[in-house]
mmCIF file of C-alpha atoms in Angstrom:
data_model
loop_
_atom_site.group_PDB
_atom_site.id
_atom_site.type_symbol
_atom_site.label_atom_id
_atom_site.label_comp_id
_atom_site.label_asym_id
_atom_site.label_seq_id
_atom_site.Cartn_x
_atom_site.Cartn_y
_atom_site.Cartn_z
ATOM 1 C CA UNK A 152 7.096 -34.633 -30.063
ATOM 2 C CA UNK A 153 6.721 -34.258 -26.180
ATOM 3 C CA UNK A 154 9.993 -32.753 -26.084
ATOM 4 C CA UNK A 155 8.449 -30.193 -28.860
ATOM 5 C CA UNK A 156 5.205 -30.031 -26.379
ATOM 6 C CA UNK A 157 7.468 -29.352 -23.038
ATOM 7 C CA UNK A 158 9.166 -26.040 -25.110
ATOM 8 C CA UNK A 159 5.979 -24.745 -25.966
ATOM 9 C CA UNK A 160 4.305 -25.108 -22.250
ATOM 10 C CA UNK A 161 8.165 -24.154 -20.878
ATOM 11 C CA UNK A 162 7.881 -20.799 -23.002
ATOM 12 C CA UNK A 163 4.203 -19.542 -22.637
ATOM 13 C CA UNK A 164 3.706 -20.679 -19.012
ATOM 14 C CA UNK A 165 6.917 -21.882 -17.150
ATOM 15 C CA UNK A 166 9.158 -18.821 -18.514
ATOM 16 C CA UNK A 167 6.401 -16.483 -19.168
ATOM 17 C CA UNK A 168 8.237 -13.130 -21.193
ATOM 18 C CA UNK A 169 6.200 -10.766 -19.379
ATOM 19 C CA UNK A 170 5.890 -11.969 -15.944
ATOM 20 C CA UNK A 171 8.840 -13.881 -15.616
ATOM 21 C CA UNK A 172 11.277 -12.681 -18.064
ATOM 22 C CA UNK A 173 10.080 -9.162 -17.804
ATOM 23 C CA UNK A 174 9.707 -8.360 -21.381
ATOM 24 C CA UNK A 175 7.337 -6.059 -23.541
ATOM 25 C CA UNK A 176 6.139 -4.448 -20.201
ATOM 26 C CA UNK A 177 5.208 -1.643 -22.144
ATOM 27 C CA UNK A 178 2.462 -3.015 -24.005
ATOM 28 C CA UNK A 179 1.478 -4.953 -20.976
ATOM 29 C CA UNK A 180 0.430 -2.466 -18.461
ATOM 30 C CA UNK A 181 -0.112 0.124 -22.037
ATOM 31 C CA UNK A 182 -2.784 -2.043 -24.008
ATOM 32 C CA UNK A 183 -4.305 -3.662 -21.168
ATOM 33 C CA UNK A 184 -7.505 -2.084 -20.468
ATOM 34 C CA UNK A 185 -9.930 -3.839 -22.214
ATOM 35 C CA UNK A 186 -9.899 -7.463 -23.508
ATOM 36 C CA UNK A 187 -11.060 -7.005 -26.952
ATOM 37 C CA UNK A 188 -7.762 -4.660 -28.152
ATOM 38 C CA UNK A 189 -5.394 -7.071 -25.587
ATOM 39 C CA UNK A 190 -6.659 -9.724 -27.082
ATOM 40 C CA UNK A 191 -5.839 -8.199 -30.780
ATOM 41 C CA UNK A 192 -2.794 -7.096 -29.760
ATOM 42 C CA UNK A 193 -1.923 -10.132 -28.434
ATOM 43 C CA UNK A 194 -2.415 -11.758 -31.673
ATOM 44 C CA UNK A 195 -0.462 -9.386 -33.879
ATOM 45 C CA UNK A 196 2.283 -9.929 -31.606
ATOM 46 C CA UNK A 197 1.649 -13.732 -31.971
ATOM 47 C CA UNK A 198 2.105 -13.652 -35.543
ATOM 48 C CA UNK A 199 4.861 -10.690 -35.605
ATOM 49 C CA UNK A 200 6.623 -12.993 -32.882
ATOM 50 C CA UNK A 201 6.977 -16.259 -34.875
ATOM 51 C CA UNK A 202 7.732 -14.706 -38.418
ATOM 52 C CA UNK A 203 10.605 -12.684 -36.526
ATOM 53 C CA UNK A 204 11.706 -15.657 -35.063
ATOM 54 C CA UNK A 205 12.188 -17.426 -38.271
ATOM 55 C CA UNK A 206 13.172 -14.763 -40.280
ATOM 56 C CA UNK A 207 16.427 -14.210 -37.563
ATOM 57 C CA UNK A 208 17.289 -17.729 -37.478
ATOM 58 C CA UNK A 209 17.649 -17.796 -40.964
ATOM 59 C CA UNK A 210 19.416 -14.575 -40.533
ATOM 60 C CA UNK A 211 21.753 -16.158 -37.950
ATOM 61 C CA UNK A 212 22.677 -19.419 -39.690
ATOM 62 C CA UNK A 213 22.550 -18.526 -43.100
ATOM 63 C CA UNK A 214 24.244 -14.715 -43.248
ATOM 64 C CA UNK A 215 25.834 -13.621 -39.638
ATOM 65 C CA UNK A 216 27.040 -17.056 -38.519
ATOM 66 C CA UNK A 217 29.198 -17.695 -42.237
ATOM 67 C CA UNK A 218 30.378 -14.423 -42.216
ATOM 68 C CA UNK A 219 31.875 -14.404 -38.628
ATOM 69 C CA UNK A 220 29.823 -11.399 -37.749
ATOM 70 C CA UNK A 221 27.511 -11.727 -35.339
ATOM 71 C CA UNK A 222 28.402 -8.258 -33.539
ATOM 72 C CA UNK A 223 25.952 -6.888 -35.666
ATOM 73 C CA UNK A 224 23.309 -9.011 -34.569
ATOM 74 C CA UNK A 225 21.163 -6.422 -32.940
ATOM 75 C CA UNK A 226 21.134 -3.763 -35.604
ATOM 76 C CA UNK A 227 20.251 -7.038 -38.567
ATOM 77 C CA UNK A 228 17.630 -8.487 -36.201
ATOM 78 C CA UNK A 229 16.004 -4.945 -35.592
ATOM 79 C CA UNK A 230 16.556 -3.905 -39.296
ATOM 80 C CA UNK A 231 14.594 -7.071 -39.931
ATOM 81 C CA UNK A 232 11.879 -7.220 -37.476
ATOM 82 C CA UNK A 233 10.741 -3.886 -38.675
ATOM 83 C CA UNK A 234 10.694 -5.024 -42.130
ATOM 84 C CA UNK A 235 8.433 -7.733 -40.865
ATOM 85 C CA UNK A 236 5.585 -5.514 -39.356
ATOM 86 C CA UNK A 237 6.162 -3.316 -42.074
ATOM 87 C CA UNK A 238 5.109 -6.371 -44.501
ATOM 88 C CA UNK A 239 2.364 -7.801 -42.207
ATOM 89 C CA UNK A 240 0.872 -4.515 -41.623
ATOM 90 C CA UNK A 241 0.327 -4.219 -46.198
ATOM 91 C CA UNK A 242 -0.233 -7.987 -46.273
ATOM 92 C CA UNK A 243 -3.216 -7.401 -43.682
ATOM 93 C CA UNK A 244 -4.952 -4.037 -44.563
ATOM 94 C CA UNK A 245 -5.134 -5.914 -48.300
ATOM 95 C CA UNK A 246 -6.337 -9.212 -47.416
ATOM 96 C CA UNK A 247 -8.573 -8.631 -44.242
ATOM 97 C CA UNK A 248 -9.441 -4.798 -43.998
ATOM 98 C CA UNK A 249 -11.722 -5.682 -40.843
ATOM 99 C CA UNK A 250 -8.799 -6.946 -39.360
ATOM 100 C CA UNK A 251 -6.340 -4.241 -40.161
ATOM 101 C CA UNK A 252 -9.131 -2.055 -38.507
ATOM 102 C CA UNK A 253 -9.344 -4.134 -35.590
ATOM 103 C CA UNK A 254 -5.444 -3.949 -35.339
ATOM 104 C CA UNK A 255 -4.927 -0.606 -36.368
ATOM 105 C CA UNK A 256 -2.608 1.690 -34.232
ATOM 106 C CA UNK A 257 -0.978 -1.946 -32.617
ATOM 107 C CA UNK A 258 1.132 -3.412 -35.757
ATOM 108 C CA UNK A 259 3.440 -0.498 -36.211
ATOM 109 C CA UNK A 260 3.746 -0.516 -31.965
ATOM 110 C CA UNK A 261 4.738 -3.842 -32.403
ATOM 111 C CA UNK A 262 8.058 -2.376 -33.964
ATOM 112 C CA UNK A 263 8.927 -1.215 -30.294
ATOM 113 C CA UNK A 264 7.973 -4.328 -28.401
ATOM 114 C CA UNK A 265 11.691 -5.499 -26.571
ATOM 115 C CA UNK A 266 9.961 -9.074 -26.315
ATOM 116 C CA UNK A 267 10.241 -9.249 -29.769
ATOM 117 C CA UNK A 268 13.770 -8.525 -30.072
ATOM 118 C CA UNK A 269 14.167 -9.948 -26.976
ATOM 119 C CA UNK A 270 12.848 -13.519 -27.967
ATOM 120 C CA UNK A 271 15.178 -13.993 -31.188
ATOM 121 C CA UNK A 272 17.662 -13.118 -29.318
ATOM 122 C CA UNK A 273 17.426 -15.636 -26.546
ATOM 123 C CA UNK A 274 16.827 -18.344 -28.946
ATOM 124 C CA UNK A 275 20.542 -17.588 -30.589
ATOM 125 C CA UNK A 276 21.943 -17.660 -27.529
ATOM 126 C CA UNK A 277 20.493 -21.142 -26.596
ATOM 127 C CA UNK A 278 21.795 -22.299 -29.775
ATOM 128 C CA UNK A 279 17.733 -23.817 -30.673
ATOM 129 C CA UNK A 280 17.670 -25.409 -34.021
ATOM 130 C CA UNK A 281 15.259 -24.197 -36.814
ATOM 131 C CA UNK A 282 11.915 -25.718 -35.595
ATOM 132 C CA UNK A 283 12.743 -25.225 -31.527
ATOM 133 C CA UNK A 284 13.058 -21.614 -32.139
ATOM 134 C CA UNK A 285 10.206 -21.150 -34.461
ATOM 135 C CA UNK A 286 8.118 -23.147 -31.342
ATOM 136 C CA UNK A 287 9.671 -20.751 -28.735
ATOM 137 C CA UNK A 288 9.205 -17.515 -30.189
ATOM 138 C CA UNK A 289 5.690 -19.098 -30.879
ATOM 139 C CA UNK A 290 5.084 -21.012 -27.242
ATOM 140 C CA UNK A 291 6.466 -17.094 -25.977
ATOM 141 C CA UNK A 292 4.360 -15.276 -28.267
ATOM 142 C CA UNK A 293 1.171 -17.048 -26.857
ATOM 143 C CA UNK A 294 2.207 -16.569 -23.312
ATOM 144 C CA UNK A 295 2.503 -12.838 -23.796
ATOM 145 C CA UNK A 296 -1.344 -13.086 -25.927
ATOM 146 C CA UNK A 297 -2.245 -15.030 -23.017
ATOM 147 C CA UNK A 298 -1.075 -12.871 -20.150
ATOM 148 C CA UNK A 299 -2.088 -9.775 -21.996
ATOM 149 C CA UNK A 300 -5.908 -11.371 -22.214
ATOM 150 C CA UNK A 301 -5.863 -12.056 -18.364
ATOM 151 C CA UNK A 302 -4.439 -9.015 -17.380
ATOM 152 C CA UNK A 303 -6.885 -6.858 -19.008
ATOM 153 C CA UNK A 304 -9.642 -9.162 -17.677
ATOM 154 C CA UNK A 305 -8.267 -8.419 -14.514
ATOM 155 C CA UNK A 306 -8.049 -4.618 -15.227
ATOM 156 C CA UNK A 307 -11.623 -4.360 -16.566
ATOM 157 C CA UNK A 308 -12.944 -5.838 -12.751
ATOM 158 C CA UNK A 309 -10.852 -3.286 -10.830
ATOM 159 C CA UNK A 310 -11.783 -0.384 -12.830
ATOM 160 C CA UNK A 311 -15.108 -1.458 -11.056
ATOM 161 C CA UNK A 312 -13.715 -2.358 -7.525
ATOM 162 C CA UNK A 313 -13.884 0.194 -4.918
ATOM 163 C CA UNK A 314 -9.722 0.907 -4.555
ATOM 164 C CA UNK A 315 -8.114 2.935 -2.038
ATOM 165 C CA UNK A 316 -8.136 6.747 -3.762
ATOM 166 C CA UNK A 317 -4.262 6.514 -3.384
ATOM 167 C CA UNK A 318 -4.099 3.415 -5.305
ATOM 168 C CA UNK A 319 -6.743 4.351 -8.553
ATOM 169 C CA UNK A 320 -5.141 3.542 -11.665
ATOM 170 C CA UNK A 321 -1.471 2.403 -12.053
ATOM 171 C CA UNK A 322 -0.497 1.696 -8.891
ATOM 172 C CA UNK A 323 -3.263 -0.493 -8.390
ATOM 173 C CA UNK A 324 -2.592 -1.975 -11.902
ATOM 174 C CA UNK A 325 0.928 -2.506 -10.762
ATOM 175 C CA UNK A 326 -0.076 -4.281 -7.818
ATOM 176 C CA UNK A 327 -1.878 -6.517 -9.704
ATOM 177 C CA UNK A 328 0.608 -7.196 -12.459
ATOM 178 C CA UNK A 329 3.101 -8.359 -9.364
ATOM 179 C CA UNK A 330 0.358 -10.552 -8.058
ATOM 180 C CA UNK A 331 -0.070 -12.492 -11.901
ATOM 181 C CA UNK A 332 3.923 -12.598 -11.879
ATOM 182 C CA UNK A 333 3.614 -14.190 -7.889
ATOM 183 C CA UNK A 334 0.790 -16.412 -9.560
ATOM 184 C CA UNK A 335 2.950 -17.701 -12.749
ATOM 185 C CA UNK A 336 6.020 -18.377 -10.081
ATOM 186 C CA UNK A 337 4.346 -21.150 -9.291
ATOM 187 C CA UNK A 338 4.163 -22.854 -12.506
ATOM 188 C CA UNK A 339 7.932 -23.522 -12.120
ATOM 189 C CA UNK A 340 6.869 -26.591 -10.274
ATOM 190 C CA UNK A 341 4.968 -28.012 -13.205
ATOM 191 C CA UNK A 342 7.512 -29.506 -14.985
ATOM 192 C CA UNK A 343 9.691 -32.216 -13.149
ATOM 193 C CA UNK A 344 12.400 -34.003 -13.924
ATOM 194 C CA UNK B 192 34.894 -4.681 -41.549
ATOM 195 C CA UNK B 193 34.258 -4.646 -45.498
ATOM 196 C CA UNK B 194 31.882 -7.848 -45.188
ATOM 197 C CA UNK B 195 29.961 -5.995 -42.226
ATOM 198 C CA UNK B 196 29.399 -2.566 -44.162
ATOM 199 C CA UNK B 197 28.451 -4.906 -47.575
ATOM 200 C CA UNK B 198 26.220 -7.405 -46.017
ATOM 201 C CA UNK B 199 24.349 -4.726 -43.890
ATOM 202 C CA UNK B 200 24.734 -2.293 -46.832
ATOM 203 C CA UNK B 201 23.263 -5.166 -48.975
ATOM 204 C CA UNK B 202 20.408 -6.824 -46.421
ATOM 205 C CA UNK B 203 18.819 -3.308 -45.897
ATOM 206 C CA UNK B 204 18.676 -2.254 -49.576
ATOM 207 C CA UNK B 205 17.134 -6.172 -50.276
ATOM 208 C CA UNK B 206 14.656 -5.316 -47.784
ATOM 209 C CA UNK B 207 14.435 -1.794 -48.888
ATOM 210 C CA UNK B 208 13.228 -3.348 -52.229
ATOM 211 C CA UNK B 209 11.377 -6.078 -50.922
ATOM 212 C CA UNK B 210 9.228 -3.225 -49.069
ATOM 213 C CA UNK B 211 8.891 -1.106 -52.188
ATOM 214 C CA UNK B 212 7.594 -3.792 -54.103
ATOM 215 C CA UNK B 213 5.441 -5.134 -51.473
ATOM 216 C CA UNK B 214 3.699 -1.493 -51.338
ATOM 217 C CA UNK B 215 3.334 -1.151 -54.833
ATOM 218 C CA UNK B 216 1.971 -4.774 -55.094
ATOM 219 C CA UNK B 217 -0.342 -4.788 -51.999
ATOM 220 C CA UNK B 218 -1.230 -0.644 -52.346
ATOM 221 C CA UNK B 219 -4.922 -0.983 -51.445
ATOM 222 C CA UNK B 220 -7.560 1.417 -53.625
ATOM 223 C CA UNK B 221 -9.037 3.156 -50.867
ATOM 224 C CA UNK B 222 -10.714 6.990 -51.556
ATOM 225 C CA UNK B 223 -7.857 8.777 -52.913
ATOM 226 C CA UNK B 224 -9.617 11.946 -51.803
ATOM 227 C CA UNK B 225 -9.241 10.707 -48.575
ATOM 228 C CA UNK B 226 -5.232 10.562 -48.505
ATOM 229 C CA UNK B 227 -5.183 13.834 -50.678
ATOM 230 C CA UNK B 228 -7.204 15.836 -47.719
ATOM 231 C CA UNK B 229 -4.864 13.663 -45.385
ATOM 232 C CA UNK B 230 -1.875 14.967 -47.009
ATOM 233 C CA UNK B 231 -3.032 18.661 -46.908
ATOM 234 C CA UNK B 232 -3.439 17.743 -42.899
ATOM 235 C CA UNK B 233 -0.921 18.544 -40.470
ATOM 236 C CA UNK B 234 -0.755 15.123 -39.775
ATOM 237 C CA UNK B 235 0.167 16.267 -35.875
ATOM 238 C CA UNK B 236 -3.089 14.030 -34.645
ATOM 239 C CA UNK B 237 -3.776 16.379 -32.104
ATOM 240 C CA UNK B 238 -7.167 15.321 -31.928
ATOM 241 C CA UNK B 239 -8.644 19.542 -31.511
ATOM 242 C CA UNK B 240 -11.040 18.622 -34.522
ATOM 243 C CA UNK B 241 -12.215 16.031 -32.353
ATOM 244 C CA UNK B 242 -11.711 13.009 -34.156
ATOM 245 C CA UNK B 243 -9.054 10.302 -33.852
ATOM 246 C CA UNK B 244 -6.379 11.381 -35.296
ATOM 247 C CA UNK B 245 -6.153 13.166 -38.964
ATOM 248 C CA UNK B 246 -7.133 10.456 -40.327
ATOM 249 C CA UNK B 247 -10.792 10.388 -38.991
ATOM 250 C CA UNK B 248 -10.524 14.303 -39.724
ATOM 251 C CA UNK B 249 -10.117 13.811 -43.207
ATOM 252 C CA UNK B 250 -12.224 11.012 -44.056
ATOM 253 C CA UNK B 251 -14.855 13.062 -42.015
ATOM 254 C CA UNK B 252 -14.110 15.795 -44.728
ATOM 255 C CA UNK B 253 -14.274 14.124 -47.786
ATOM 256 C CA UNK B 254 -17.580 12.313 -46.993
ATOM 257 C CA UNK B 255 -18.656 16.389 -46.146
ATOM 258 C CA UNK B 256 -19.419 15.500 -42.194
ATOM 259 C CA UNK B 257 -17.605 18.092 -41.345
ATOM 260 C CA UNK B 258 -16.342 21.999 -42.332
ATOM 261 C CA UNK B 259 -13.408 22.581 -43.987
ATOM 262 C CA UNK B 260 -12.684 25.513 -41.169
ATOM 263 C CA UNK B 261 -12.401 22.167 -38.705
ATOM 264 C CA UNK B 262 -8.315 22.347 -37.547
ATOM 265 C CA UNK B 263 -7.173 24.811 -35.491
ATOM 266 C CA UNK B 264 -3.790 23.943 -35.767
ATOM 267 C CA UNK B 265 -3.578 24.607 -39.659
ATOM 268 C CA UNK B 266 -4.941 27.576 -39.161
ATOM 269 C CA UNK B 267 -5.173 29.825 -43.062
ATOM 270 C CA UNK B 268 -3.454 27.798 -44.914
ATOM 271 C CA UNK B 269 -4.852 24.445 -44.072
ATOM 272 C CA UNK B 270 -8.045 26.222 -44.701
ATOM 273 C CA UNK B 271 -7.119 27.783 -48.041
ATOM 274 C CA UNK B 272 -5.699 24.497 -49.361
ATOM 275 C CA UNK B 273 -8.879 22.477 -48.276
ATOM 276 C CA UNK B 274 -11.208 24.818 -50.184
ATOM 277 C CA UNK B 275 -9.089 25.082 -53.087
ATOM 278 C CA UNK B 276 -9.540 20.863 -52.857
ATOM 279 C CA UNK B 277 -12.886 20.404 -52.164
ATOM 280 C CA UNK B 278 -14.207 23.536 -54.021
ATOM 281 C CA UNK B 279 -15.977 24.969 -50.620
ATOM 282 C CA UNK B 280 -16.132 28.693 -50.436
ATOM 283 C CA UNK B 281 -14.747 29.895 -47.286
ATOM 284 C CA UNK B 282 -14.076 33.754 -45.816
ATOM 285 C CA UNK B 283 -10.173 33.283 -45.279
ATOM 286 C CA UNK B 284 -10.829 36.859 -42.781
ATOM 287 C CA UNK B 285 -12.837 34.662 -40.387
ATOM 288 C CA UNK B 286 -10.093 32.187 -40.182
ATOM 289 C CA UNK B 287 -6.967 34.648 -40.139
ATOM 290 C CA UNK B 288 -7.002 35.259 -36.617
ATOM 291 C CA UNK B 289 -5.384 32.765 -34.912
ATOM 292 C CA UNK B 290 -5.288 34.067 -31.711
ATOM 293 C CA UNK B 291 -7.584 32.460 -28.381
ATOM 294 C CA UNK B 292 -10.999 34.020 -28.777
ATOM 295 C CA UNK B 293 -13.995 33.888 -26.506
ATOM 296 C CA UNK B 294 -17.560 35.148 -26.887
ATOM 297 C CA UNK B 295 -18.772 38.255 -25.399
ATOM 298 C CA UNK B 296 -22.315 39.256 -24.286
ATOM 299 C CA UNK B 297 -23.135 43.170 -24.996
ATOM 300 C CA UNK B 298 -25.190 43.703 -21.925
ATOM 301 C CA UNK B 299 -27.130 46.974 -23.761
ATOM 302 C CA UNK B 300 -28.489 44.433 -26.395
ATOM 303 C CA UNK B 301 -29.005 41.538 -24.773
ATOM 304 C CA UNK B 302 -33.165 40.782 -23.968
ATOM 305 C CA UNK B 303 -32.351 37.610 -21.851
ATOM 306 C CA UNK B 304 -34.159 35.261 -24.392
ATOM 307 C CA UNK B 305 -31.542 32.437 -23.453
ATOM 308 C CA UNK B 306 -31.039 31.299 -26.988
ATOM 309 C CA UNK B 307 -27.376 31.302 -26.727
ATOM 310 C CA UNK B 308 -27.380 29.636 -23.081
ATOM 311 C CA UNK B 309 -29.320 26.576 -24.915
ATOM 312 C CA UNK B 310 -27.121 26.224 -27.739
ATOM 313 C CA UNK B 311 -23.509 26.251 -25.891
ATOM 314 C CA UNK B 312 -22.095 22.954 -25.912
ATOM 315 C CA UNK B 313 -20.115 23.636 -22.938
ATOM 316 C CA UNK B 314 -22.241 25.312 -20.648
ATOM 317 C CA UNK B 315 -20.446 28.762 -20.643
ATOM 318 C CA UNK B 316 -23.175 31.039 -20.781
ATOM 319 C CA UNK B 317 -25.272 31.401 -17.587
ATOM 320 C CA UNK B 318 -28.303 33.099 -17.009
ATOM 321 C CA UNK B 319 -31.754 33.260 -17.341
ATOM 322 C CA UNK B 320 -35.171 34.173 -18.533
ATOM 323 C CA UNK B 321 -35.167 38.055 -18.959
ATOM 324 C CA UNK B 322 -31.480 38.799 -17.219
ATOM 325 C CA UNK B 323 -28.882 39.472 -18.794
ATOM 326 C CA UNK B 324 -26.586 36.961 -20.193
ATOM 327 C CA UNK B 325 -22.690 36.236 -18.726
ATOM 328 C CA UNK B 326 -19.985 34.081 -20.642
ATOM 329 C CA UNK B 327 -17.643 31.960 -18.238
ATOM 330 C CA UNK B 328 -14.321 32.873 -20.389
ATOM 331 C CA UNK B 329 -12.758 29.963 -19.156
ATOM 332 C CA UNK B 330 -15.012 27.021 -20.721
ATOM 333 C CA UNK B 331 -16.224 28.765 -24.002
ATOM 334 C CA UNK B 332 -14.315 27.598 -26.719
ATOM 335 C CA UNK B 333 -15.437 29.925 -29.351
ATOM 336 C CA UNK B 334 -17.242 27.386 -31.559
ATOM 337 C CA UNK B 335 -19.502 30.767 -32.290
ATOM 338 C CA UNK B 336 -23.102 28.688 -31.682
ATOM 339 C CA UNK B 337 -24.465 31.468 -29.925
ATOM 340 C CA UNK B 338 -23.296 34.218 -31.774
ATOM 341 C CA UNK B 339 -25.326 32.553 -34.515
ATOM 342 C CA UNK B 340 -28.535 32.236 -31.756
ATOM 343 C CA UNK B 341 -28.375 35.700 -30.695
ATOM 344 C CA UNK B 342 -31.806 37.370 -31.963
ATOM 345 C CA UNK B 343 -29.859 40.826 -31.203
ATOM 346 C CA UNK B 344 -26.519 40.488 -32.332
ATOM 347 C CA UNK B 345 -25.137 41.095 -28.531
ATOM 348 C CA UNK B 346 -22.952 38.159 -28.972
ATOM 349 C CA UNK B 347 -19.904 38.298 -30.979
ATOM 350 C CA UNK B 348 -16.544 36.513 -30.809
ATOM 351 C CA UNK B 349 -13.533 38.584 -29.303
ATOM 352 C CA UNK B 350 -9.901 37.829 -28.408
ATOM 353 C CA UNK B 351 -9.183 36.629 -25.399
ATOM 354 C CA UNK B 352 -8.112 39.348 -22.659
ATOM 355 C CA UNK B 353 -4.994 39.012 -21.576
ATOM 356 C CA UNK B 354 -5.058 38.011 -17.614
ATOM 357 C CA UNK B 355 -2.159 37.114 -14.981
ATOM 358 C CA UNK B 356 -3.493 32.679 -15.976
ATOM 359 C CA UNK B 357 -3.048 33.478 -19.669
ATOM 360 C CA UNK B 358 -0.471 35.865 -20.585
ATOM 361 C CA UNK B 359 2.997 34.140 -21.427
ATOM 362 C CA UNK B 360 6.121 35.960 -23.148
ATOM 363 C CA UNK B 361 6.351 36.953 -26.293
ATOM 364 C CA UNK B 362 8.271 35.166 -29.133
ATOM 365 C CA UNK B 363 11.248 37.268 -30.456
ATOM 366 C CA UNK B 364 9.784 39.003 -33.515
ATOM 367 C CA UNK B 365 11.254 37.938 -36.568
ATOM 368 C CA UNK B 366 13.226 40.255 -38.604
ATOM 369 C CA UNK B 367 13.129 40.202 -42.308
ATOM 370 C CA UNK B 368 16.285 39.115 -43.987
ATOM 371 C CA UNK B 369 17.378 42.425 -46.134
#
């Protein structure tokens, strides 16, 4: 169980995907400007995150794996992960319509998101079993919600501060995100062994 | 080789299937107005009709918020097929020309009433109380509010003249296949 509990904190705080891994920087510094649509975002990609996870273990152990061809692991996991928001994105707009609203534009951006290639991808190569790689893409899913939220937060009190007229904007927001990565370094300390 | 064209083959055209079935299973009743104006559309979201996206535009249009005449981009046609749709009567002539237009004050008729300087949404008419009225060419966006305002008719919409900011060259000219 604590080893279980270690994965998730290791994944959403230790080895953060955006700030430490540097993935889905795109919708990090592209969705961040107010909370509310981060925080949506973030939770589409929490949800997109885990099922692709799953769906490319299974992939992985059950299809690639036995067949001996894992070369064509990029091109299945894509082909799949866009199946995946494809599904979520009818399985939503019919069962929660406020929801779908809320989401809107995000779930088919999603698609495009490298962190969520990226993620099933690192968990084959670490050769996780079933439940370990459904917790990381998970644990990685919420650091990325999580960073997203704080990030935005962040952005919403600069768009307020008085900023150097060179620095308005993205460079400013930049600056920023390199501070949050500086922060997160120091979580590598948490865990000791 | 065989395996890898088969199994791909094979997982996409599952999926493929999956998907269809999904959509067919989980299609959602919305207005089906809505997606028929949305199909007429150009669907290029360009956001001149000034709502989000063609979407917006056409849910706008079937709940009648806004005119048919709304997307420059379509231009006639769009037009045509939206009143043909929603039954609207429409004069195609005023739609035809597709070229950038501006309004024009006729300084002989105009009284200096300021109608058409309250009415512009962009602020492109100056002047005031008993002079004559001036259109900045480069914020009116022919919406055609003050021609409508004008107690004189000294407003009207004309193309755009041609100046060193605003001419570009000219597409070849198409030649009719004999």
């Amino acid at each position: 169980m604590s080893q279980y509990l270690l994965l998730l904190l290791s994944t959403a705080l230790v080895n953060n995907v955006v700030l430490v891994k540097f993935l889905g920087l795109c919708p990090f510094m592209g969705i961040s400007k107010k909370v509310d649509t981060a925080i949506s975002m973030g939770l589409a990609t929490t949800f997109v995150m885990t099922m692709a996870s799953a769906s490319c273990w299974m992939l992985e152990h059950w299809l690639l794996a036995p067949l001996g061809i894992e070369y064509l692991r990029i091109l299945v996991y894509i082909l799949v992960i866009a199946a995946v928001v494809q599904f979520t994105e009818m399985v939503v707009r019919k069962t929660n319509p406020s929801l779908y609203q809320v989401l809107g534009i995000y779930l088919p951006l999603i698609t495009t998101n490298c962190a969520v290639l990226g993620i099933p991808l690192l968990t084959t190569q670490e050769h996780l079993p079933f439940v370990a790689g459904l917790l990381y893409g998970f644990g990685s899913a919420v650091g990325f919600s999580l960073v997203l939220a704080l990030f935005a937060g962040l952005r919403e009190r600069l768009a307020l501060a008085q900023v150097p007229s060179v620095f308005v904007g993205a460079p400013v927001g930049f600056i920023t995100a390199s501070l949050l990565a500086l922060a997160f370094m120091g979580f590598a300390g948490l865990v000791s062994h | 080789m065989l395996i890898a064209v088969f199994s791909l083959t094979t997982l996409g055209l599952v999926l493929g299937l999956l998907l269809g079935y999904a959509s067919r299973r989980l299609a959602v009743e919305g207005n089906a107005l809505v997606e028929e104006i949305q199909a007429i559309l150009p669907g290029s979201q360009c956001g001149q009709c000034g709502f989000p996206g063609c979407a917006g535009a056409a849910q706008a249009l079937a709940d009648g918020n806004a005119p048919i005449t709304l997307c420059p981009p379509g231009g006639r046609e769009v037009v045509s097929a939206l009143s043909a749709k929603l039954g609207i009567e429409v004069n195609l002539a005023d739609v035809a020309e597709t070229m950038p237009m501006t309004a024009e004050v006729r300084e002989e008729l105009c009284i200096g009433c300021t109608r058409c300087y309250k009415v512009c949404p962009t602020d492109a008419i100056m002047g005031a109380a008993k002079h004559i009225h001036a259109v900045f060419r480069e914020a009116c966006t022919a919406c055609g509010k003050c021609v409508e305002a004008c107690p004189t008719e000294a407003l009207a919409l004309h193309p755009a003249p041609i100046t060193l900011q605003s001419w570009y060259w000219h597409k070849p000219e198409e030649r009719m296949a004999a």
